[in-house]
Short mmCIF file of C-alpha atoms and ligand atoms in Angstrom, two decimals:
data_model
loop_
_atom_site.label_atom_id
_atom_site.label_comp_id
_atom_site.label_asym_id
_atom_site.label_seq_id
_atom_site.Cartn_x
_atom_site.Cartn_y
_atom_site.Cartn_z
CA MET A 1 0.00 0.00 0.00
CA GLY A 2 3.08 2.21 -0.27
CA PHE A 3 3.08 2.54 3.53
CA ASP A 4 6.43 1.76 5.16
CA THR A 5 5.89 -0.65 8.02
CA SER A 6 9.51 -1.72 8.43
CA GLY A 7 10.12 0.52 11.46
CA LEU A 8 7.20 -0.86 13.47
CA LEU A 9 7.88 -2.85 16.62
CA PRO A 10 6.58 -6.46 16.62
CA LEU A 11 4.07 -7.20 19.39
CA SER A 12 6.19 -10.01 20.81
CA ASP A 13 9.24 -7.72 21.14
CA ALA A 14 7.17 -5.04 22.87
CA LEU A 15 5.73 -7.59 25.28
CA GLN A 16 9.09 -9.15 26.05
CA GLY A 17 10.66 -5.71 26.52
CA MET A 18 8.04 -4.80 29.09
CA LEU A 19 7.93 -8.09 30.96
CA GLU A 20 11.72 -8.08 31.39
CA GLN A 21 11.47 -4.88 33.39
CA LEU A 22 8.49 -5.78 35.56
CA ALA A 23 8.31 -7.73 38.82
CA CYS A 24 5.55 -8.39 41.33
CA CYS A 25 4.98 -5.32 43.51
CA CYS A 26 2.12 -6.54 45.70
CA ASP A 27 2.63 -7.67 49.31
CA SER A 28 0.81 -10.70 50.62
CA GLU A 29 -1.87 -11.05 53.25
CA GLN A 30 -3.76 -13.97 54.80
CA LEU A 31 -7.48 -14.08 53.92
CA PRO A 32 -10.35 -16.37 54.89
CA LEU A 33 -11.17 -18.72 52.01
CA PRO A 34 -14.44 -17.11 50.83
CA GLN A 35 -12.85 -13.65 50.68
CA ALA A 36 -9.93 -14.94 48.63
CA LEU A 37 -11.98 -15.56 45.48
CA GLY A 38 -10.36 -13.75 42.55
CA ARG A 39 -7.11 -13.12 44.45
CA ILE A 40 -3.72 -14.46 43.48
CA LEU A 41 -1.94 -17.01 45.64
CA ALA A 42 1.22 -15.60 47.19
CA SER A 43 2.80 -19.00 47.85
CA ASN A 44 2.46 -22.65 46.96
CA ILE A 45 -0.21 -24.55 48.86
CA ALA A 46 0.91 -27.93 50.25
CA SER A 47 -1.76 -30.35 51.32
CA PRO A 48 -1.92 -30.74 55.12
CA LEU A 49 -3.87 -33.99 54.60
CA ALA A 50 -3.93 -37.09 52.48
CA VAL A 51 -7.04 -37.10 50.28
CA PRO A 52 -9.00 -39.19 50.83
CA PRO A 53 -7.80 -39.31 54.45
CA PHE A 54 -8.72 -43.02 54.90
CA ASP A 55 -9.47 -46.07 52.71
CA ASN A 56 -13.15 -45.84 51.83
CA SER A 57 -15.80 -47.41 49.67
CA ALA A 58 -16.50 -46.11 46.14
CA MET A 59 -19.84 -47.94 46.00
CA ASP A 60 -22.87 -48.98 47.98
CA GLY A 61 -22.29 -52.71 48.50
CA TYR A 62 -20.48 -55.17 50.75
CA ALA A 63 -16.96 -55.16 52.17
CA VAL A 64 -15.47 -58.66 51.84
CA ARG A 65 -12.33 -60.69 52.47
CA LEU A 66 -11.37 -62.65 49.37
CA ALA A 67 -10.54 -65.75 51.45
CA ASP A 68 -14.15 -65.85 52.72
CA LEU A 69 -15.50 -65.79 49.16
CA ALA A 70 -13.26 -68.68 48.07
CA ALA A 71 -15.62 -71.23 49.61
CA GLY A 72 -18.37 -70.09 47.21
CA ILE A 73 -21.06 -70.02 49.88
CA PRO A 74 -23.11 -67.00 51.02
CA LEU A 75 -21.61 -64.72 53.68
CA ILE A 76 -23.44 -63.49 56.74
CA MET A 77 -23.80 -59.74 57.13
CA ALA A 78 -22.01 -58.75 60.36
CA GLY A 79 -23.17 -55.12 60.41
CA LYS A 80 -23.20 -51.83 58.54
CA ALA A 81 -20.76 -49.01 57.76
CA PHE A 82 -22.07 -45.56 56.76
CA ALA A 83 -20.26 -42.42 55.64
CA GLY A 84 -19.39 -40.72 58.92
CA GLN A 85 -20.26 -43.85 60.94
CA PRO A 86 -17.55 -46.47 60.58
CA TYR A 87 -18.32 -50.14 61.39
CA GLN A 88 -16.99 -50.77 64.88
CA GLY A 89 -17.96 -54.37 65.63
CA GLU A 90 -16.34 -57.78 65.27
CA TRP A 91 -15.84 -59.17 61.80
CA PRO A 92 -15.66 -62.97 62.10
CA ALA A 93 -14.62 -65.24 59.20
CA GLY A 94 -17.44 -66.02 56.79
CA HIS A 95 -19.00 -62.60 57.28
CA CYS A 96 -19.26 -59.45 55.18
CA VAL A 97 -20.07 -55.83 56.14
CA ARG A 98 -22.78 -53.81 54.42
CA ILE A 99 -21.07 -50.56 53.35
CA MET A 100 -22.18 -47.26 51.81
CA THR A 101 -20.26 -44.92 49.49
CA GLY A 102 -17.70 -42.86 51.41
CA ALA A 103 -17.74 -45.06 54.52
CA PRO A 104 -14.33 -46.15 55.83
CA VAL A 105 -13.70 -49.78 54.87
CA PRO A 106 -13.30 -52.01 57.96
CA ALA A 107 -9.75 -53.25 58.70
CA GLY A 108 -9.06 -56.40 56.69
CA THR A 109 -11.30 -55.52 53.72
CA ASP A 110 -9.90 -56.82 50.40
CA ALA A 111 -12.63 -55.44 48.13
CA VAL A 112 -16.10 -53.92 48.02
CA VAL A 113 -18.65 -55.79 45.90
CA MET A 114 -21.31 -53.50 44.50
CA GLN A 115 -24.85 -54.16 45.60
CA GLU A 116 -26.00 -54.97 42.04
CA GLU A 117 -23.64 -57.99 42.01
CA THR A 118 -25.16 -59.57 45.10
CA GLN A 119 -28.41 -61.20 46.24
CA ALA A 120 -29.64 -60.76 49.80
CA ASP A 121 -31.76 -63.32 51.59
CA GLY A 122 -32.22 -61.78 55.03
CA ASP A 123 -28.66 -61.32 56.27
CA ARG A 124 -27.28 -64.09 54.02
CA ILE A 125 -25.57 -62.43 51.06
CA THR A 126 -24.76 -64.34 47.86
CA PHE A 127 -21.99 -62.90 45.65
CA LEU A 128 -22.61 -63.24 41.91
CA ALA A 129 -19.16 -62.08 40.76
CA GLN A 130 -15.62 -62.63 41.99
CA PRO A 131 -14.09 -59.21 42.85
CA GLU A 132 -10.52 -58.19 42.07
CA PRO A 133 -8.32 -57.34 45.07
CA GLY A 134 -8.83 -53.64 45.95
CA GLN A 135 -11.94 -53.32 43.80
CA ASN A 136 -14.14 -50.30 44.66
CA ILE A 137 -11.79 -49.16 47.44
CA ARG A 138 -10.56 -45.58 47.24
CA ARG A 139 -7.17 -45.70 48.93
CA ALA A 140 -6.02 -43.07 51.41
CA GLY A 141 -3.90 -40.50 49.53
CA SER A 142 -4.92 -41.77 46.08
CA ASP A 143 -6.09 -38.28 45.07
CA ILE A 144 -3.55 -36.13 46.94
CA ASP A 145 -0.58 -37.18 49.07
CA LYS A 146 -0.03 -35.39 52.35
CA GLY A 147 2.49 -32.58 51.73
CA ALA A 148 1.96 -32.55 47.95
CA CYS A 149 1.79 -29.14 46.25
CA VAL A 150 -1.82 -28.71 45.17
CA LEU A 151 -1.74 -25.12 43.90
CA GLN A 152 1.18 -23.00 42.80
CA ALA A 153 1.98 -19.43 43.78
CA GLY A 154 0.58 -17.11 41.12
CA THR A 155 -2.66 -19.04 40.67
CA ARG A 156 -5.74 -16.85 40.48
CA LEU A 157 -8.39 -18.36 42.75
CA THR A 158 -11.56 -19.21 40.80
CA PRO A 159 -14.64 -21.18 41.85
CA ARG A 160 -12.69 -24.30 40.78
CA GLU A 161 -10.04 -23.89 43.49
CA MET A 162 -12.45 -23.16 46.35
CA PRO A 163 -13.75 -26.70 46.94
CA LEU A 164 -10.23 -28.12 46.53
CA LEU A 165 -8.87 -25.88 49.29
CA ALA A 166 -11.90 -26.57 51.49
CA SER A 167 -11.47 -30.33 51.03
CA LEU A 168 -8.02 -29.95 52.60
CA GLY A 169 -9.43 -28.10 55.62
CA ILE A 170 -7.64 -24.89 54.64
CA ALA A 171 -9.45 -21.98 56.27
CA THR A 172 -7.20 -19.08 55.25
CA VAL A 173 -4.88 -18.58 52.28
CA PRO A 174 -1.89 -16.31 51.56
CA VAL A 175 -2.84 -13.98 48.71
CA ARG A 176 -1.45 -10.85 47.08
CA ARG A 177 -3.05 -7.52 47.79
CA PRO A 178 -4.77 -6.20 44.65
CA LEU A 179 -2.74 -4.11 42.25
CA LYS A 180 -3.76 -0.44 42.44
CA VAL A 181 -4.30 1.09 39.02
CA ALA A 182 -5.06 4.77 38.35
CA ILE A 183 -6.75 5.60 35.05
CA PHE A 184 -7.75 8.69 33.15
CA SER A 185 -8.86 9.62 29.67
CA THR A 186 -7.33 12.55 27.81
CA GLY A 187 -9.03 14.75 25.27
CA ASP A 188 -10.88 18.08 25.12
CA GLU A 189 -13.66 16.41 23.11
CA LEU A 190 -14.56 13.88 25.83
CA LYS A 191 -17.62 14.13 28.07
CA PRO A 192 -18.69 11.73 30.82
CA VAL A 193 -21.86 9.70 30.30
CA GLY A 194 -24.93 11.36 31.80
CA THR A 195 -24.04 14.83 30.48
CA PRO A 196 -25.18 16.52 27.24
CA LEU A 197 -22.84 16.73 24.23
CA ALA A 198 -21.94 20.01 22.52
CA HIS A 199 -21.05 19.96 18.82
CA GLY A 200 -17.71 18.22 18.42
CA ASP A 201 -17.96 16.35 21.71
CA ILE A 202 -18.09 12.58 22.11
CA TYR A 203 -18.68 10.40 25.12
CA ASP A 204 -15.64 9.05 26.89
CA SER A 205 -16.02 5.35 26.28
CA ASN A 206 -12.50 4.09 26.88
CA ARG A 207 -12.55 4.68 30.61
CA TYR A 208 -15.58 2.44 30.99
CA GLY A 209 -13.92 -0.29 28.95
CA VAL A 210 -10.63 -0.06 30.86
CA ARG A 211 -12.42 0.04 34.23
CA ALA A 212 -14.39 -3.07 33.31
CA MET A 213 -11.25 -4.95 32.29
CA LEU A 214 -9.47 -3.91 35.50
CA ALA A 215 -12.45 -5.20 37.47
CA ARG A 216 -12.18 -8.56 35.67
CA LEU A 217 -8.49 -8.69 36.63
CA GLY A 218 -9.24 -7.99 40.28
CA CYS A 219 -7.35 -4.66 40.34
CA ASP A 220 -8.28 -1.74 42.59
CA CYS A 221 -9.11 1.16 40.30
CA LEU A 222 -8.52 4.84 41.06
CA ASP A 223 -10.58 6.62 38.38
CA LEU A 224 -9.28 10.17 37.82
CA GLY A 225 -11.89 10.91 35.16
CA ILE A 226 -11.34 12.96 32.02
CA ILE A 227 -8.33 15.25 31.83
CA PRO A 228 -8.44 17.94 29.14
CA ASP A 229 -5.52 18.47 26.74
CA ASP A 230 -4.02 21.01 29.11
CA PRO A 231 -0.41 20.69 30.33
CA ALA A 232 -1.04 21.90 33.89
CA GLN A 233 -4.01 19.60 34.48
CA LEU A 234 -2.26 16.66 32.85
CA ARG A 235 0.85 17.19 34.94
CA ALA A 236 -1.23 17.29 38.13
CA ALA A 237 -3.05 14.08 37.15
CA PHE A 238 0.22 12.26 36.35
CA ILE A 239 1.68 13.30 39.69
CA ARG A 240 -1.39 12.28 41.68
CA ALA A 241 -1.58 8.90 39.96
CA ASP A 242 2.11 8.32 40.58
CA GLU A 243 1.71 9.08 44.28
CA GLU A 244 -1.37 6.95 44.84
CA ALA A 245 -1.15 3.94 42.53
CA ASP A 246 1.19 1.16 41.40
CA VAL A 247 0.25 1.71 37.77
CA LEU A 248 -1.20 4.49 35.63
CA ILE A 249 -3.12 3.69 32.45
CA THR A 250 -4.24 6.52 30.20
CA THR A 251 -5.99 6.50 26.84
CA GLY A 252 -5.49 8.99 24.04
CA GLY A 253 -2.79 11.53 23.42
CA VAL A 254 -0.06 9.10 22.33
CA SER A 255 -0.63 9.31 18.57
CA VAL A 256 1.43 11.53 16.27
CA GLY A 257 -0.79 14.60 16.61
CA GLU A 258 -0.45 14.88 20.37
CA ALA A 259 2.47 12.69 21.31
CA ASP A 260 5.01 15.50 21.26
CA PHE A 261 3.15 17.30 23.95
CA THR A 262 2.47 14.31 26.21
CA LYS A 263 5.96 13.11 25.47
CA GLN A 264 7.51 16.33 26.69
CA LEU A 265 5.56 16.10 29.92
CA LEU A 266 6.33 12.43 30.48
CA ASP A 267 10.01 12.85 29.60
CA GLU A 268 10.18 15.46 32.29
CA LEU A 269 8.36 13.31 34.88
CA GLY A 270 9.76 9.88 34.09
CA GLU A 271 11.23 7.56 31.49
CA ILE A 272 8.62 6.68 28.91
CA GLY A 273 9.09 5.00 25.53
CA PHE A 274 6.71 5.86 22.69
CA TRP A 275 6.29 2.92 20.41
CA LYS A 276 4.75 2.31 17.04
CA LEU A 277 3.56 -1.27 17.22
CA ALA A 278 3.24 -3.55 14.22
CA ILE A 279 -0.32 -4.47 15.16
CA LYS A 280 -3.73 -3.43 13.94
CA PRO A 281 -5.68 -1.95 15.56
CA GLY A 282 -3.47 -0.21 18.08
CA LYS A 283 -0.35 1.30 16.56
CA PRO A 284 0.64 4.04 19.06
CA PHE A 285 1.52 2.82 22.56
CA ALA A 286 3.60 4.27 25.39
CA PHE A 287 5.26 2.40 28.23
CA GLY A 288 7.67 3.33 30.98
CA ARG A 289 8.28 4.52 34.52
CA LEU A 290 7.05 7.49 36.45
CA PRO A 291 9.01 8.13 39.66
CA ARG A 292 7.03 5.41 41.51
CA ALA A 293 4.40 3.95 39.20
CA TRP A 294 4.53 2.13 35.89
CA PHE A 295 2.86 3.87 32.97
CA PHE A 296 0.89 2.46 30.05
CA GLY A 297 -0.41 4.90 27.45
CA LEU A 298 -3.08 3.35 25.24
CA PRO A 299 -4.24 4.73 21.91
CA GLY A 300 -7.42 6.83 21.95
CA ASN A 301 -9.34 4.85 19.39
CA PRO A 302 -11.68 2.68 21.41
CA VAL A 303 -11.05 -0.65 19.71
CA SER A 304 -7.30 0.00 19.70
CA ALA A 305 -7.44 0.76 23.41
CA MET A 306 -9.25 -2.51 24.17
CA VAL A 307 -6.97 -4.64 21.98
CA THR A 308 -3.71 -3.15 23.28
CA PHE A 309 -4.98 -3.54 26.83
CA ASP A 310 -5.85 -7.17 26.22
CA GLN A 311 -2.68 -8.10 24.35
CA LEU A 312 -0.03 -6.00 26.13
CA VAL A 313 -1.27 -4.48 29.36
CA GLN A 314 -3.02 -7.58 30.67
CA PRO A 315 0.14 -9.75 30.77
CA ALA A 316 2.11 -6.83 32.24
CA LEU A 317 -0.44 -6.25 35.01
CA ALA A 318 -0.46 -9.98 35.73
CA LYS A 319 3.28 -9.91 36.30
CA LEU A 320 3.05 -6.86 38.58
CA ALA A 321 0.22 -8.53 40.51
CA GLY A 322 2.17 -11.79 40.93
CA GLN A 323 -0.07 -13.84 38.67
CA ARG A 324 1.06 -16.59 36.33
CA PHE A 325 -0.53 -15.60 33.04
CA GLU A 326 -1.49 -17.75 30.08
CA ARG A 327 -3.18 -16.50 26.94
CA PRO A 328 -6.43 -18.17 25.89
CA LEU A 329 -5.98 -21.09 23.49
CA GLN A 330 -5.61 -20.32 19.81
CA LEU A 331 -7.48 -22.50 17.33
CA GLN A 332 -7.63 -22.94 13.58
CA ALA A 333 -10.86 -22.16 11.71
CA VAL A 334 -11.95 -21.73 8.12
CA THR A 335 -13.13 -18.25 7.15
CA THR A 336 -16.48 -18.29 5.37
CA GLU A 337 -15.82 -14.92 3.73
CA PRO A 338 -12.86 -12.95 2.37
CA LEU A 339 -10.97 -10.80 4.91
CA LYS A 340 -9.33 -7.48 4.02
CA LYS A 341 -5.70 -7.33 5.05
CA SER A 342 -2.52 -5.65 3.84
CA PRO A 343 0.93 -6.95 4.79
CA GLY A 344 2.90 -5.07 7.44
CA ARG A 345 1.03 -5.42 10.73
CA LEU A 346 -0.29 -8.29 12.84
CA ASP A 347 -4.07 -7.97 12.62
CA PHE A 348 -6.50 -8.62 15.45
CA GLN A 349 -9.75 -8.62 13.52
CA ARG A 350 -12.96 -9.23 15.38
CA GLY A 351 -14.81 -12.38 14.38
CA ILE A 352 -17.67 -14.69 15.16
CA LEU A 353 -16.56 -18.27 15.65
CA SER A 354 -19.07 -21.06 15.26
CA GLN A 355 -19.27 -24.80 14.75
CA GLY A 356 -19.88 -25.56 11.06
CA PRO A 357 -20.73 -28.92 9.46
CA ASN A 358 -17.03 -29.64 8.82
CA GLY A 359 -15.45 -28.01 11.87
CA LEU A 360 -14.83 -24.52 13.20
CA GLU A 361 -15.89 -21.61 10.99
CA VAL A 362 -15.32 -17.91 11.45
CA ARG A 363 -16.74 -14.77 9.86
CA SER A 364 -15.97 -11.11 10.29
CA THR A 365 -18.13 -8.78 12.37
CA GLY A 366 -18.03 -6.20 9.58
CA SER A 367 -16.09 -2.92 9.54
CA GLN A 368 -12.73 -3.37 11.20
CA ASP A 369 -12.16 0.36 11.61
CA SER A 370 -10.59 0.96 15.02
CA ALA A 371 -13.31 3.47 15.89
CA VAL A 372 -16.15 1.01 15.28
CA PHE A 373 -17.32 -0.55 18.52
CA SER A 374 -20.04 -2.74 17.20
CA SER A 375 -17.35 -4.93 15.63
CA LEU A 376 -16.07 -5.72 19.09
CA SER A 377 -19.35 -6.12 20.88
CA ARG A 378 -20.73 -8.66 18.38
CA ALA A 379 -17.49 -10.64 18.24
CA ASN A 380 -16.61 -13.72 20.27
CA CYS A 381 -13.02 -14.09 19.06
CA TYR A 382 -10.06 -12.42 17.43
CA ILE A 383 -9.13 -13.47 13.94
CA ILE A 384 -5.35 -13.19 14.13
CA LEU A 385 -3.78 -12.60 10.72
CA GLU A 386 0.00 -12.88 10.47
CA ARG A 387 2.03 -9.75 9.84
CA GLU A 388 3.13 -10.55 6.30
CA ARG A 389 -0.17 -12.04 5.21
CA GLY A 390 -2.23 -10.18 2.58
CA ARG A 391 -5.89 -10.46 1.71
CA VAL A 392 -7.51 -13.71 2.82
CA ALA A 393 -9.88 -15.59 0.51
CA ALA A 394 -13.01 -17.38 1.68
CA GLY A 395 -12.16 -20.97 2.56
CA GLU A 396 -8.65 -20.23 3.86
CA THR A 397 -7.63 -21.40 7.33
CA VAL A 398 -6.95 -18.67 9.88
CA THR A 399 -5.90 -18.55 13.54
CA VAL A 400 -8.62 -17.51 15.97
CA GLU A 401 -8.42 -16.74 19.68
CA PRO A 402 -11.77 -17.04 21.51
CA PHE A 403 -12.17 -14.18 23.96
CA GLY A 404 -10.95 -15.12 27.43
CA GLY A 405 -12.10 -14.03 30.87
CA LEU A 406 -10.99 -10.43 30.35
CA LEU A 407 -13.56 -9.69 27.66
CA LEU A 408 -16.39 -12.01 28.67
P1 LIG B 1 -5.99 10.33 20.30
O1 LIG B 1 -5.20 9.08 20.51
O2 LIG B 1 -6.13 11.16 21.52
O3 LIG B 1 -5.45 11.09 19.13
O4 LIG B 1 -7.44 9.87 19.91
C1 LIG B 1 -7.68 9.10 18.74
C2 LIG B 1 -9.19 9.02 18.51
O5 LIG B 1 -9.81 8.36 19.58
C3 LIG B 1 -9.89 10.37 18.40
O6 LIG B 1 -10.91 10.25 17.44
C4 LIG B 1 -10.46 10.56 19.79
O7 LIG B 1 -11.60 11.41 19.78
C5 LIG B 1 -10.83 9.16 20.16
N1 LIG B 1 -10.80 9.01 21.61
C6 LIG B 1 -9.77 9.35 22.42
N2 LIG B 1 -10.06 9.07 23.70
C7 LIG B 1 -11.29 8.53 23.70
C8 LIG B 1 -12.15 8.06 24.72
N3 LIG B 1 -11.78 8.05 26.02
N4 LIG B 1 -13.36 7.58 24.37
C9 LIG B 1 -13.74 7.59 23.08
N5 LIG B 1 -12.98 8.01 22.07
C10 LIG B 1 -11.77 8.49 22.37
MG1 LIG B 2 -6.78 13.08 22.03
#
């Protein structure tokens, strides 16, 4: 297209460059289990127990000794074992014990025979099948050994970890305090929702998107609102954010038109790099250090702001917050329509992924202009088109990344 893209920074280089500089900055605290949902584990969790803690029955049936069954005659039921009420009595030869799922197996049990494989005539039980040694016995420690590491430091606690921790009797967990993130939008044209627009004004949408993503990540957000394109007010906002937060995220003011001005201010306050990324949407991006806080400057275009947050800021915040971060899985799908693309930048188009008759299919959500929101709101995935790839024809295979927890 006659547009020189050779000087653009690849996404992976930008990400690596940032991550190399960042380290966890959040102290740990001990929280009761229910309050720890969404927090990040500050240390490995070792199991204080074996799970299950004792040999127990996996079935409703009868606990038997194999030697007693060898005679091929019915066994007499000696008593019953329930979950929470172990069998305490004698267990003479030629006898079996009625046992329920989860009940501890009596000492000497070789196997549990499921009820369906027996016939009861009063307390005389006939066994229709010969059990294998150990059959239907869940052995102590077969799920988790005592002392084994069950969860690693850096794990974000979701509803899936809660019952695991509870099953180990763990009442409180060491977690990181939330990362504190200040945000503001820049631009004279921006108005907050709930106020009327004058000619030339638009609603500030980015702040609501960024706030929502920070909430998904479990960050504490200090929202400094809209700051006009005015050096004194911008300087005051940068200084306040730096004093009160671990991180400052702004949107707007980093593209060519305004960068010189913001750049001057940020050069004076800290060490900020202004990058032109080889991705679309989202070319202009700023990253660096204020005296105390880290700074991320997102592009003003709403879709660019969301995509750069997702792809670059999210992994960086994870590292600062002490979280082990993995991107959502990428899959291959066939595009059902042609996709516009020129070589030079890695494209994150917005798509709709669905199950077709022959496998995964994807189509575009329409205009991929970085100012068009509807493309993002109707999408359920990115269509990721490689940097050097050109126009894509219908029927070609493309890489898709279903939206992960940040955007859902
Ligand atoms: P900028 O990066 O400041 O040059 O902004 C690029 C484009 O994004 C302009 O059209 C801005 O009006 C628009 N824009 C900047 N900030 C926001 C915002 N917070 N919400 C919606 N649009 C924005
Ligand atoms: Mg602006």
